[in-house]
mmCIF file of C-alpha atoms in Angstrom:
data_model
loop_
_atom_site.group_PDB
_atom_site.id
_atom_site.type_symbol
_atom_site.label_atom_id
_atom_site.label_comp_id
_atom_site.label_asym_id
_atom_site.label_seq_id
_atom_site.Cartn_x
_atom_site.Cartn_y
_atom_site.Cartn_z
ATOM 1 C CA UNK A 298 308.573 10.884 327.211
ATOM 2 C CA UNK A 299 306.050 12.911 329.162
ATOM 3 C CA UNK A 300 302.158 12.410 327.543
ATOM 4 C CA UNK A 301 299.580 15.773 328.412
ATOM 5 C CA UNK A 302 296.122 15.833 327.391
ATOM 6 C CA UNK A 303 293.957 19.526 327.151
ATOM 7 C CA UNK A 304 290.184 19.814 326.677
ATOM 8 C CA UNK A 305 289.070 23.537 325.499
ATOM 9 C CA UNK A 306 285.494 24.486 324.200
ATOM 10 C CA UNK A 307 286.470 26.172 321.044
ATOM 11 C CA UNK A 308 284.829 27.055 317.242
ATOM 12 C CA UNK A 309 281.631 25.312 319.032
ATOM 13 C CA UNK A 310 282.786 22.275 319.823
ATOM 14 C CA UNK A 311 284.901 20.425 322.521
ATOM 15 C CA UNK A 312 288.307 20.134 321.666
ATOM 16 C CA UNK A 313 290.693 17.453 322.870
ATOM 17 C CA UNK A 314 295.013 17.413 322.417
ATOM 18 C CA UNK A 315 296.694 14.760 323.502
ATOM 19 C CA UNK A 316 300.937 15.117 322.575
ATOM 20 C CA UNK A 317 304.026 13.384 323.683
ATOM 21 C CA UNK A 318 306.389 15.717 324.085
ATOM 22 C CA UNK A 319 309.235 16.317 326.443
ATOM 23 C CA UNK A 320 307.699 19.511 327.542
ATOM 24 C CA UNK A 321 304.300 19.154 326.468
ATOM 25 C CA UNK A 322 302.542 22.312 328.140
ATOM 26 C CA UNK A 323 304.021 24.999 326.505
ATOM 27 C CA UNK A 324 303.247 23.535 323.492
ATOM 28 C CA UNK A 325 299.749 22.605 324.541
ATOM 29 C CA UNK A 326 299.525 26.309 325.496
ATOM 30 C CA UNK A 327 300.835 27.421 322.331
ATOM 31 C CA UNK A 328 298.305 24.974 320.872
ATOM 32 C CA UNK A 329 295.129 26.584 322.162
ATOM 33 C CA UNK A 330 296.559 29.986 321.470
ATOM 34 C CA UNK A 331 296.545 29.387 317.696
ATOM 35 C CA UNK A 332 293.019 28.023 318.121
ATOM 36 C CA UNK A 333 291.643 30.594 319.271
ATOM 37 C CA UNK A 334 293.433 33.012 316.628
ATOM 38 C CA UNK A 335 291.803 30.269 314.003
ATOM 39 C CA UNK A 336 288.411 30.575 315.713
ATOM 40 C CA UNK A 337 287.908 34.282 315.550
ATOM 41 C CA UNK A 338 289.609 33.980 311.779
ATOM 42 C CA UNK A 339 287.569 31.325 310.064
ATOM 43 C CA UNK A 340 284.302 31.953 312.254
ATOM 44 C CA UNK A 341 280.939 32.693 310.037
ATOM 45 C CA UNK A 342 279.129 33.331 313.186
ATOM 46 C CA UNK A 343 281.465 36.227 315.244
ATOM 47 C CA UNK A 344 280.272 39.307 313.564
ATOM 48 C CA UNK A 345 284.169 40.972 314.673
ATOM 49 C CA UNK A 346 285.806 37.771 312.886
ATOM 50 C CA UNK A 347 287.781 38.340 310.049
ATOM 51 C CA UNK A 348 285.883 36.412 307.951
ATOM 52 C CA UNK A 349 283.044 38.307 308.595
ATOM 53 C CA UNK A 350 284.768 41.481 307.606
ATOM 54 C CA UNK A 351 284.232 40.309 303.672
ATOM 55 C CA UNK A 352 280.767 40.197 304.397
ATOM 56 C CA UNK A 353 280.775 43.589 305.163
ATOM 57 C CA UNK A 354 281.854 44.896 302.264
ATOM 58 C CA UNK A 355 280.184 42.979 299.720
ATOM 59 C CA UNK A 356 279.383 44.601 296.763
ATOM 60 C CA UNK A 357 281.774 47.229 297.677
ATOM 61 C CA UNK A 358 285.203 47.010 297.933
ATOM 62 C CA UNK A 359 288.234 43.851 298.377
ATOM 63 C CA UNK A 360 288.976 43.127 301.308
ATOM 64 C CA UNK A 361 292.639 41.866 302.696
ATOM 65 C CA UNK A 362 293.413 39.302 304.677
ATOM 66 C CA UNK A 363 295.756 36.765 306.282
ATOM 67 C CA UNK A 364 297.253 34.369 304.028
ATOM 68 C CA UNK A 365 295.549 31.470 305.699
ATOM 69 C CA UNK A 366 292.135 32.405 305.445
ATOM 70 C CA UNK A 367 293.163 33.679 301.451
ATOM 71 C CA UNK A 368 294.045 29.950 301.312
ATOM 72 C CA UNK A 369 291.473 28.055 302.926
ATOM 73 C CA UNK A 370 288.733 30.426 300.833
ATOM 74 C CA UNK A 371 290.937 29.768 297.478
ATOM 75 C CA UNK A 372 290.342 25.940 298.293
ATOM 76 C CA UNK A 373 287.140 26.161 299.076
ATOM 77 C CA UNK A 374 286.278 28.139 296.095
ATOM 78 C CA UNK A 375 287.947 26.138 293.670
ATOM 79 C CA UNK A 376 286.066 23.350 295.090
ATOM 80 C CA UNK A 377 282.913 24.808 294.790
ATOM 81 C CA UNK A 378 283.663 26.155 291.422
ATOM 82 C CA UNK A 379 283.880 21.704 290.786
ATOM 83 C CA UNK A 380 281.182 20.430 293.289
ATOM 84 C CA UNK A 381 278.348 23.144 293.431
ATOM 85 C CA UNK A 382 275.672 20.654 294.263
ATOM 86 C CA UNK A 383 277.288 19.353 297.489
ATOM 87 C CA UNK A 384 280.039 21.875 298.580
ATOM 88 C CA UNK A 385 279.949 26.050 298.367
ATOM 89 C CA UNK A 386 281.512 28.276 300.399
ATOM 90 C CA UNK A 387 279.220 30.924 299.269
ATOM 91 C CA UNK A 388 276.088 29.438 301.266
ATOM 92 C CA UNK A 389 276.252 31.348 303.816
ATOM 93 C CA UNK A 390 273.455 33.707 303.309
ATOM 94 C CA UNK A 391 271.314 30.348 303.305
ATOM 95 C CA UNK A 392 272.852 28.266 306.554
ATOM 96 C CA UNK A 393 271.960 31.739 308.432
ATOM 97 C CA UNK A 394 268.042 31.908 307.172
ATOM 98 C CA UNK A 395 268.039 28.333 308.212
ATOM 99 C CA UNK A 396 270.224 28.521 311.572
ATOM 100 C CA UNK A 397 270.490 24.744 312.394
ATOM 101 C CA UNK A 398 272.113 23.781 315.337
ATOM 102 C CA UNK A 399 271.628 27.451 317.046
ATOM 103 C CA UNK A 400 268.775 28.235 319.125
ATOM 104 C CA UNK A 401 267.242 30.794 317.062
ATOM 105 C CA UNK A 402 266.662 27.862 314.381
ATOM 106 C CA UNK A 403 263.401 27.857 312.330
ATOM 107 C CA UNK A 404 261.469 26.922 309.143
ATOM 108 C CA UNK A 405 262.059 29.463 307.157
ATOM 109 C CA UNK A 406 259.872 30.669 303.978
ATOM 110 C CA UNK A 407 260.168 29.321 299.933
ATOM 111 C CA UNK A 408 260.133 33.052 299.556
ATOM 112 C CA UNK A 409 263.001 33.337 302.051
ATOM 113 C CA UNK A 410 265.349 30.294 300.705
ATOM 114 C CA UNK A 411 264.529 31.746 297.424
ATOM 115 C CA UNK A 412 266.278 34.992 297.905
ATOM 116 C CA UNK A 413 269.166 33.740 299.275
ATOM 117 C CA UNK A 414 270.009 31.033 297.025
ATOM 118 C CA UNK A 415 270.386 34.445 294.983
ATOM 119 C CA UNK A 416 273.337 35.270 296.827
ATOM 120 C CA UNK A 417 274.869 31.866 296.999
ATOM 121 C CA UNK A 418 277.217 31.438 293.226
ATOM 122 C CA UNK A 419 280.597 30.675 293.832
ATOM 123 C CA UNK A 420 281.540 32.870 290.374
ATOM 124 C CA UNK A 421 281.299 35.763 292.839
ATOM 125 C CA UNK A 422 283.641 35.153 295.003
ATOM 126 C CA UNK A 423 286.867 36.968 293.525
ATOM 127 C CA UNK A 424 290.042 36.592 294.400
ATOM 128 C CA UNK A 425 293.348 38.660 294.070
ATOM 129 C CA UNK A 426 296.672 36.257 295.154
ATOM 130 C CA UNK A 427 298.999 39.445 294.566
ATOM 131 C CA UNK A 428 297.517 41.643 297.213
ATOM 132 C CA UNK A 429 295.873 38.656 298.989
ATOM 133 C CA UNK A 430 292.722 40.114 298.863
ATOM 134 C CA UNK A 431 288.030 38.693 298.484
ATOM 135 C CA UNK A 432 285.539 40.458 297.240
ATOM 136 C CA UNK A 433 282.412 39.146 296.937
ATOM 137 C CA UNK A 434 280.678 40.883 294.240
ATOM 138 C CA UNK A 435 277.049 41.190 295.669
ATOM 139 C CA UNK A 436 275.790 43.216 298.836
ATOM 140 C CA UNK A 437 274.158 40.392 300.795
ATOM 141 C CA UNK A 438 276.799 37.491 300.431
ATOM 142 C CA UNK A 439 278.156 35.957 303.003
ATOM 143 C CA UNK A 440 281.094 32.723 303.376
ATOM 144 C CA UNK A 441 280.541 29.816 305.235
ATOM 145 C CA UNK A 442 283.608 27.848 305.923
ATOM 146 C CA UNK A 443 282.199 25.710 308.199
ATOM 147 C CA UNK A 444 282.656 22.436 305.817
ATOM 148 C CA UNK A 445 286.744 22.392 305.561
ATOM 149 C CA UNK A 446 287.843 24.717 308.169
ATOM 150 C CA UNK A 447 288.120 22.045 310.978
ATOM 151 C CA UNK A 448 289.936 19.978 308.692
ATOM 152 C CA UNK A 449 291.979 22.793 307.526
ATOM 153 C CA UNK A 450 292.840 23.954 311.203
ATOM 154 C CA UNK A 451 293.923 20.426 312.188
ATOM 155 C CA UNK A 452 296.387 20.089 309.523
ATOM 156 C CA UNK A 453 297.912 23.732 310.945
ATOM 157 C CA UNK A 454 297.987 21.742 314.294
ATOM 158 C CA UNK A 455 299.530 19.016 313.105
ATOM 159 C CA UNK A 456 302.171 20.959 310.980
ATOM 160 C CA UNK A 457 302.864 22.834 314.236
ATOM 161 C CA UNK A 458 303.339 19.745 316.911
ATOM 162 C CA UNK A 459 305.869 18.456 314.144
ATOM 163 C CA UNK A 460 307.742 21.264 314.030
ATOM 164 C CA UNK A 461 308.394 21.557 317.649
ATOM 165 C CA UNK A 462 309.406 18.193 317.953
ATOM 166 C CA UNK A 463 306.375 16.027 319.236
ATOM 167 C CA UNK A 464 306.590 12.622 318.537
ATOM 168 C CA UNK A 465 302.645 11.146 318.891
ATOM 169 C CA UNK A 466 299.470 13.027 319.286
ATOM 170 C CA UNK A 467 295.837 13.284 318.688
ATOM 171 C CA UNK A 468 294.108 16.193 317.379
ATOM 172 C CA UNK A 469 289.752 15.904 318.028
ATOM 173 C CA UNK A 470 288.107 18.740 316.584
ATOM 174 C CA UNK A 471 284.374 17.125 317.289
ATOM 175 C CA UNK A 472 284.383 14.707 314.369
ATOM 176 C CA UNK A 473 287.493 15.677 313.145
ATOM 177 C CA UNK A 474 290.096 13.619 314.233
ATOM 178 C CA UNK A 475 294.372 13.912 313.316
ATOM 179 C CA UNK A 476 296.363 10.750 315.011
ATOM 180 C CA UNK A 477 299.883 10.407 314.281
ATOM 181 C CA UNK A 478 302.947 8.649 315.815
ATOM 182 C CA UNK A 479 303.244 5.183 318.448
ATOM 183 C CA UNK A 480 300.189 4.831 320.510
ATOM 184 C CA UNK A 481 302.221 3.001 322.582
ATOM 185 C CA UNK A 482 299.368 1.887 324.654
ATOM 186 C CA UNK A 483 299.011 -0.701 322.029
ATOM 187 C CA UNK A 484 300.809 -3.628 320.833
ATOM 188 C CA UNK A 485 300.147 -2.536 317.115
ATOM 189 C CA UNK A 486 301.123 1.240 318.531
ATOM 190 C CA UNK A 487 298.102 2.162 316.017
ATOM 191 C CA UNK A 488 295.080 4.450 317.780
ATOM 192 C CA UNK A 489 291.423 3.239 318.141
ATOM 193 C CA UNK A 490 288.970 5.519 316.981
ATOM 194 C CA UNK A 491 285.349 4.875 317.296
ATOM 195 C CA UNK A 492 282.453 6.110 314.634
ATOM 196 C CA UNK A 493 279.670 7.059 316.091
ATOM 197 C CA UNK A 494 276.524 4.937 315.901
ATOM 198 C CA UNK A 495 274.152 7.396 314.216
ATOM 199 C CA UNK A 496 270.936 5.657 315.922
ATOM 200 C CA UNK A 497 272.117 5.830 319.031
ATOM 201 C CA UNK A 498 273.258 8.614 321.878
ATOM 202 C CA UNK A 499 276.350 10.628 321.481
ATOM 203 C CA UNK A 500 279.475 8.566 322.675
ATOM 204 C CA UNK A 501 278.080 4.768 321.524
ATOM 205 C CA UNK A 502 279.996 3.533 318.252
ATOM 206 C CA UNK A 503 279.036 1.252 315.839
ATOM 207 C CA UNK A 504 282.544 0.496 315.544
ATOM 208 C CA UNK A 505 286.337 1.102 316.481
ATOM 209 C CA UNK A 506 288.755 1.463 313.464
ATOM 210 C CA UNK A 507 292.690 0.968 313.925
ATOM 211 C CA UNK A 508 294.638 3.587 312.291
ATOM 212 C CA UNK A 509 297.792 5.752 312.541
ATOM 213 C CA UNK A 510 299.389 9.092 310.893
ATOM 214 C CA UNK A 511 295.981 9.394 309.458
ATOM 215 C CA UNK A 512 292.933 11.903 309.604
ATOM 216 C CA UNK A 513 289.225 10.316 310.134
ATOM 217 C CA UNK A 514 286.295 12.451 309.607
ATOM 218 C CA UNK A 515 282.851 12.078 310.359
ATOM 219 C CA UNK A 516 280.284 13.766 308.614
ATOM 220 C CA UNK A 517 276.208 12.842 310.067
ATOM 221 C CA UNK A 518 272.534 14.166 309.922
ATOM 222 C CA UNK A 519 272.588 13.457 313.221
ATOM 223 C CA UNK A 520 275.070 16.474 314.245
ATOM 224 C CA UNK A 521 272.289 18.767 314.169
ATOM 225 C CA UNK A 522 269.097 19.031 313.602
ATOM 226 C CA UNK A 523 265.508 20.729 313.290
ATOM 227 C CA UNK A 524 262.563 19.744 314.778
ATOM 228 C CA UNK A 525 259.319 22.390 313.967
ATOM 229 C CA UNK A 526 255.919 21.540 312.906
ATOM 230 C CA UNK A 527 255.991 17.933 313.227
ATOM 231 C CA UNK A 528 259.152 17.733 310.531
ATOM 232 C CA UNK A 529 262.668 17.057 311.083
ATOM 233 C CA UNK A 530 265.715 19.213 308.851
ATOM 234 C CA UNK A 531 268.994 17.889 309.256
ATOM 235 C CA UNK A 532 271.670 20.352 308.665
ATOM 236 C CA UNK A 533 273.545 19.305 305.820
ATOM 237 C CA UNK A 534 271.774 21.735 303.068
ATOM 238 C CA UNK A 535 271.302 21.691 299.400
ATOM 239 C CA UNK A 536 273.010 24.630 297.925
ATOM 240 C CA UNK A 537 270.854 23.644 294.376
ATOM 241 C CA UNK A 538 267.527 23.578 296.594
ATOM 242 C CA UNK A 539 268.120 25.139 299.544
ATOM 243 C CA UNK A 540 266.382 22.652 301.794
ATOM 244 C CA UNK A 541 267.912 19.828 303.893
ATOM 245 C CA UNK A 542 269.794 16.950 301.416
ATOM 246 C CA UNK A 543 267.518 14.511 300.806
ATOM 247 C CA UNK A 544 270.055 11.229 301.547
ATOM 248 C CA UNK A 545 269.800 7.434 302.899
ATOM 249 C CA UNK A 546 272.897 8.159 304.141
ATOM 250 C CA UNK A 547 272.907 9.026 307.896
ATOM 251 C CA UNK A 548 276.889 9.032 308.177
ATOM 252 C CA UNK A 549 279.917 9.887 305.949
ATOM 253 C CA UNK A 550 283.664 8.714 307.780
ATOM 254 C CA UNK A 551 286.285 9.299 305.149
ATOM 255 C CA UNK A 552 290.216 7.958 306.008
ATOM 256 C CA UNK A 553 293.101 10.567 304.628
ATOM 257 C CA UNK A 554 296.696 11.475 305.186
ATOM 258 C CA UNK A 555 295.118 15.384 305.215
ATOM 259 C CA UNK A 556 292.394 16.584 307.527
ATOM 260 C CA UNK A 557 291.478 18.761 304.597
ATOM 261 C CA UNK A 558 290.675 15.951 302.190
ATOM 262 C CA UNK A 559 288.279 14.211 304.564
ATOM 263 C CA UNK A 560 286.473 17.232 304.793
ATOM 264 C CA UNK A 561 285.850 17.895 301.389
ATOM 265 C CA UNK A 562 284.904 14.183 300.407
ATOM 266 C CA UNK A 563 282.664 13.552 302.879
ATOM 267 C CA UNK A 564 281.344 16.769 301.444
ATOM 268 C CA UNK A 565 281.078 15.426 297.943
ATOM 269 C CA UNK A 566 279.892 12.418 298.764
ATOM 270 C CA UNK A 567 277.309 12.938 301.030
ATOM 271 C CA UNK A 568 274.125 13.038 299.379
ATOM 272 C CA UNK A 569 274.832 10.701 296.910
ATOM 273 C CA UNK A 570 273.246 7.116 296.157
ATOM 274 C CA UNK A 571 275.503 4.892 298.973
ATOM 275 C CA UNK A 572 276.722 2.589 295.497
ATOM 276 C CA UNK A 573 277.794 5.502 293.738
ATOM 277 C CA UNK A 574 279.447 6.726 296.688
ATOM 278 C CA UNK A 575 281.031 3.476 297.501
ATOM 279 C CA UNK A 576 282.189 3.407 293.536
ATOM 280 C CA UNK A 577 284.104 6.746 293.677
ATOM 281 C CA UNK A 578 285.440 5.876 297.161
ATOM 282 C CA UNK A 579 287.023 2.467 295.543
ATOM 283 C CA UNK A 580 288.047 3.991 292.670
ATOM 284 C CA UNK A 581 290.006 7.251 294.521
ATOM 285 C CA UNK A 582 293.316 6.248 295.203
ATOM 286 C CA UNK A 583 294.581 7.630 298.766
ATOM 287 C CA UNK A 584 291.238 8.127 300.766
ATOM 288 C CA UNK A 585 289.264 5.127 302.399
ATOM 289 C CA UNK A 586 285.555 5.495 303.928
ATOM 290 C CA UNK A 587 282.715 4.268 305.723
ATOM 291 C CA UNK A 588 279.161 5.107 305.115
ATOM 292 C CA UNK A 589 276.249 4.160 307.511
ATOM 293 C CA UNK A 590 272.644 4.623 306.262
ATOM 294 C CA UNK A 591 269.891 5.695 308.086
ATOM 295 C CA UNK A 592 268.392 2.451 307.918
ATOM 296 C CA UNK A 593 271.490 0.829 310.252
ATOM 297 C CA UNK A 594 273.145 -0.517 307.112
ATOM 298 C CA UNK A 595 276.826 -0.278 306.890
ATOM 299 C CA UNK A 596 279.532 -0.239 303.677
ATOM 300 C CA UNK A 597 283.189 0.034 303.734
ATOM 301 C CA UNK A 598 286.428 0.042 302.211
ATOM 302 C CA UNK A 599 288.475 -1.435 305.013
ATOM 303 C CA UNK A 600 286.333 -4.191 306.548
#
């Protein structure tokens, strides 16, 4: 069976699919087709996306929208709604004061963080399932899917290469990672994947885990960051402060059968003291995970 690997630059980040198929390329093609239909749905950063057309008519009117992004924002809302120190959709109005990771990036004011953790509750986000319609209830909010819609989009993906009949694949959002089937390059047929060593250039892993039909995701400070009058912000911000999450954590890996579930634990759990972390990840039945601190050290529930 015929294996086919494509590398696009897509929702800022390089993407790699690797399927075995017996016609991989049209599906490939197919592939990258829906990710770039995904990309201008879910972006908080393409004023034309259709995420972006809530924004525009906050404090106005409901807006409709494809059943997808309705159900990505109903998770991540509901979420929220649970976890509103560590995960909200509704920061956006804060992640685009703050800009991390774009060039335009700076330090902004108290004054500034201030006013938009003012636009930031969760309770405002309202949702209508019949007509599959958001509103968000004040002029000035924003959503900022930018925590679960990787993990999200690679569950589509992997719903899709089932359906048309591939047998083993990998799906690598930047972080983000779907494996299922053989890897027949091995003798276990189970995929490597390496975790990044936080301390050390892009591409150099502290380790290699063995795993298969599984989603790993990576969550780090490291990602991006701020550097501006002799500080440094890391990206991951506190939607109760507004400033960076202070954390000894420098990494968050968590091990799921969903892409989606990764992404919203490493979301809960980053931030939190690494023993308390460690204690919900042992006592969570269905996710496993591996936390590296910025000190080097390294916990786990599979070594």
């Amino acid at each position: 069976m015929p294996v086919a690997t494509q590398v696009v630059h897509l929702m800022g980040t390089v993407i790699t699919l690797t399927i075995t198929h017996r016609q991989p390329q049209p599906v490939l093609t197919e592939a990258v087709r829906r990710l770039k239909v995904y990309e201008h749905r879910f972006s908080a950063n393409d004023e034309t996306s259709e995420l972006m057309a809530i924004a525009h008519q906050a404090g106005q009117r409901p807006v409709a929208v494809d059943p997808e992004l309705f159900d990505l924002i109903r998770i991540g809302r509901d979420h929220s709604a649970n976890t509103a120190e560590h995960l909200n959709i509704a920061i956006g109005p804060l992640v685009q004061t703050w800009r991390i990771g774009f060039n335009d990036a700076r330090k902004p004011s108290d004054a500034e963080i201030q006013a938009a953790l003012r636009l930031t509750d969760p309770a405002a986000i309202t949702l209508d399932p019949r007509h599959l319609t958001v509103y968000l209830q004040r002029p000035g909010m924003t959503l900022d899917l930018g925590a679960i819609a990787k993990g999200y989009v690679a569950d589509l993906l992997h719903d899709y290469f089932t359906t048309v009949g591939v047998t083993a694949g990998l799906i690598n959002l930047g972080g983000n990672v779907v494996v299922f089937g053989p890897q027949r390059q091995h003798a276990d047929q189970q995929w490597r994947i390496g975790i990044q060593d936080p301390g050390k250039p892009r591409g150099q892993n502290r380790l290699v885990i063995r795993v298969r039909d599984k989603s790993v995701v990576t969550s780090g400070i490291y990602e991006r960051q701020l550097h501006a009058a002799g500080h440094t912000y890391h990206h991951v911000l506190d939607p109760v402060t507004g400033y960076p999450m202070p954390t000894e954590m420098a990494s968050v890996t968590i091990i799921s059968a969903q892409s989606i579930t990764g992404e919203l634990w490493t979301t809960r759990l980053f931030g939190q003291p690494v023993e308390a972390a460690m204690a919900q990840l042992r006592q969570t039945s269905g996710i496993d995970g591996i936390i590296i601190t910025q000190t080097g050290q390294l916990y786990s529930t599979i070594l």
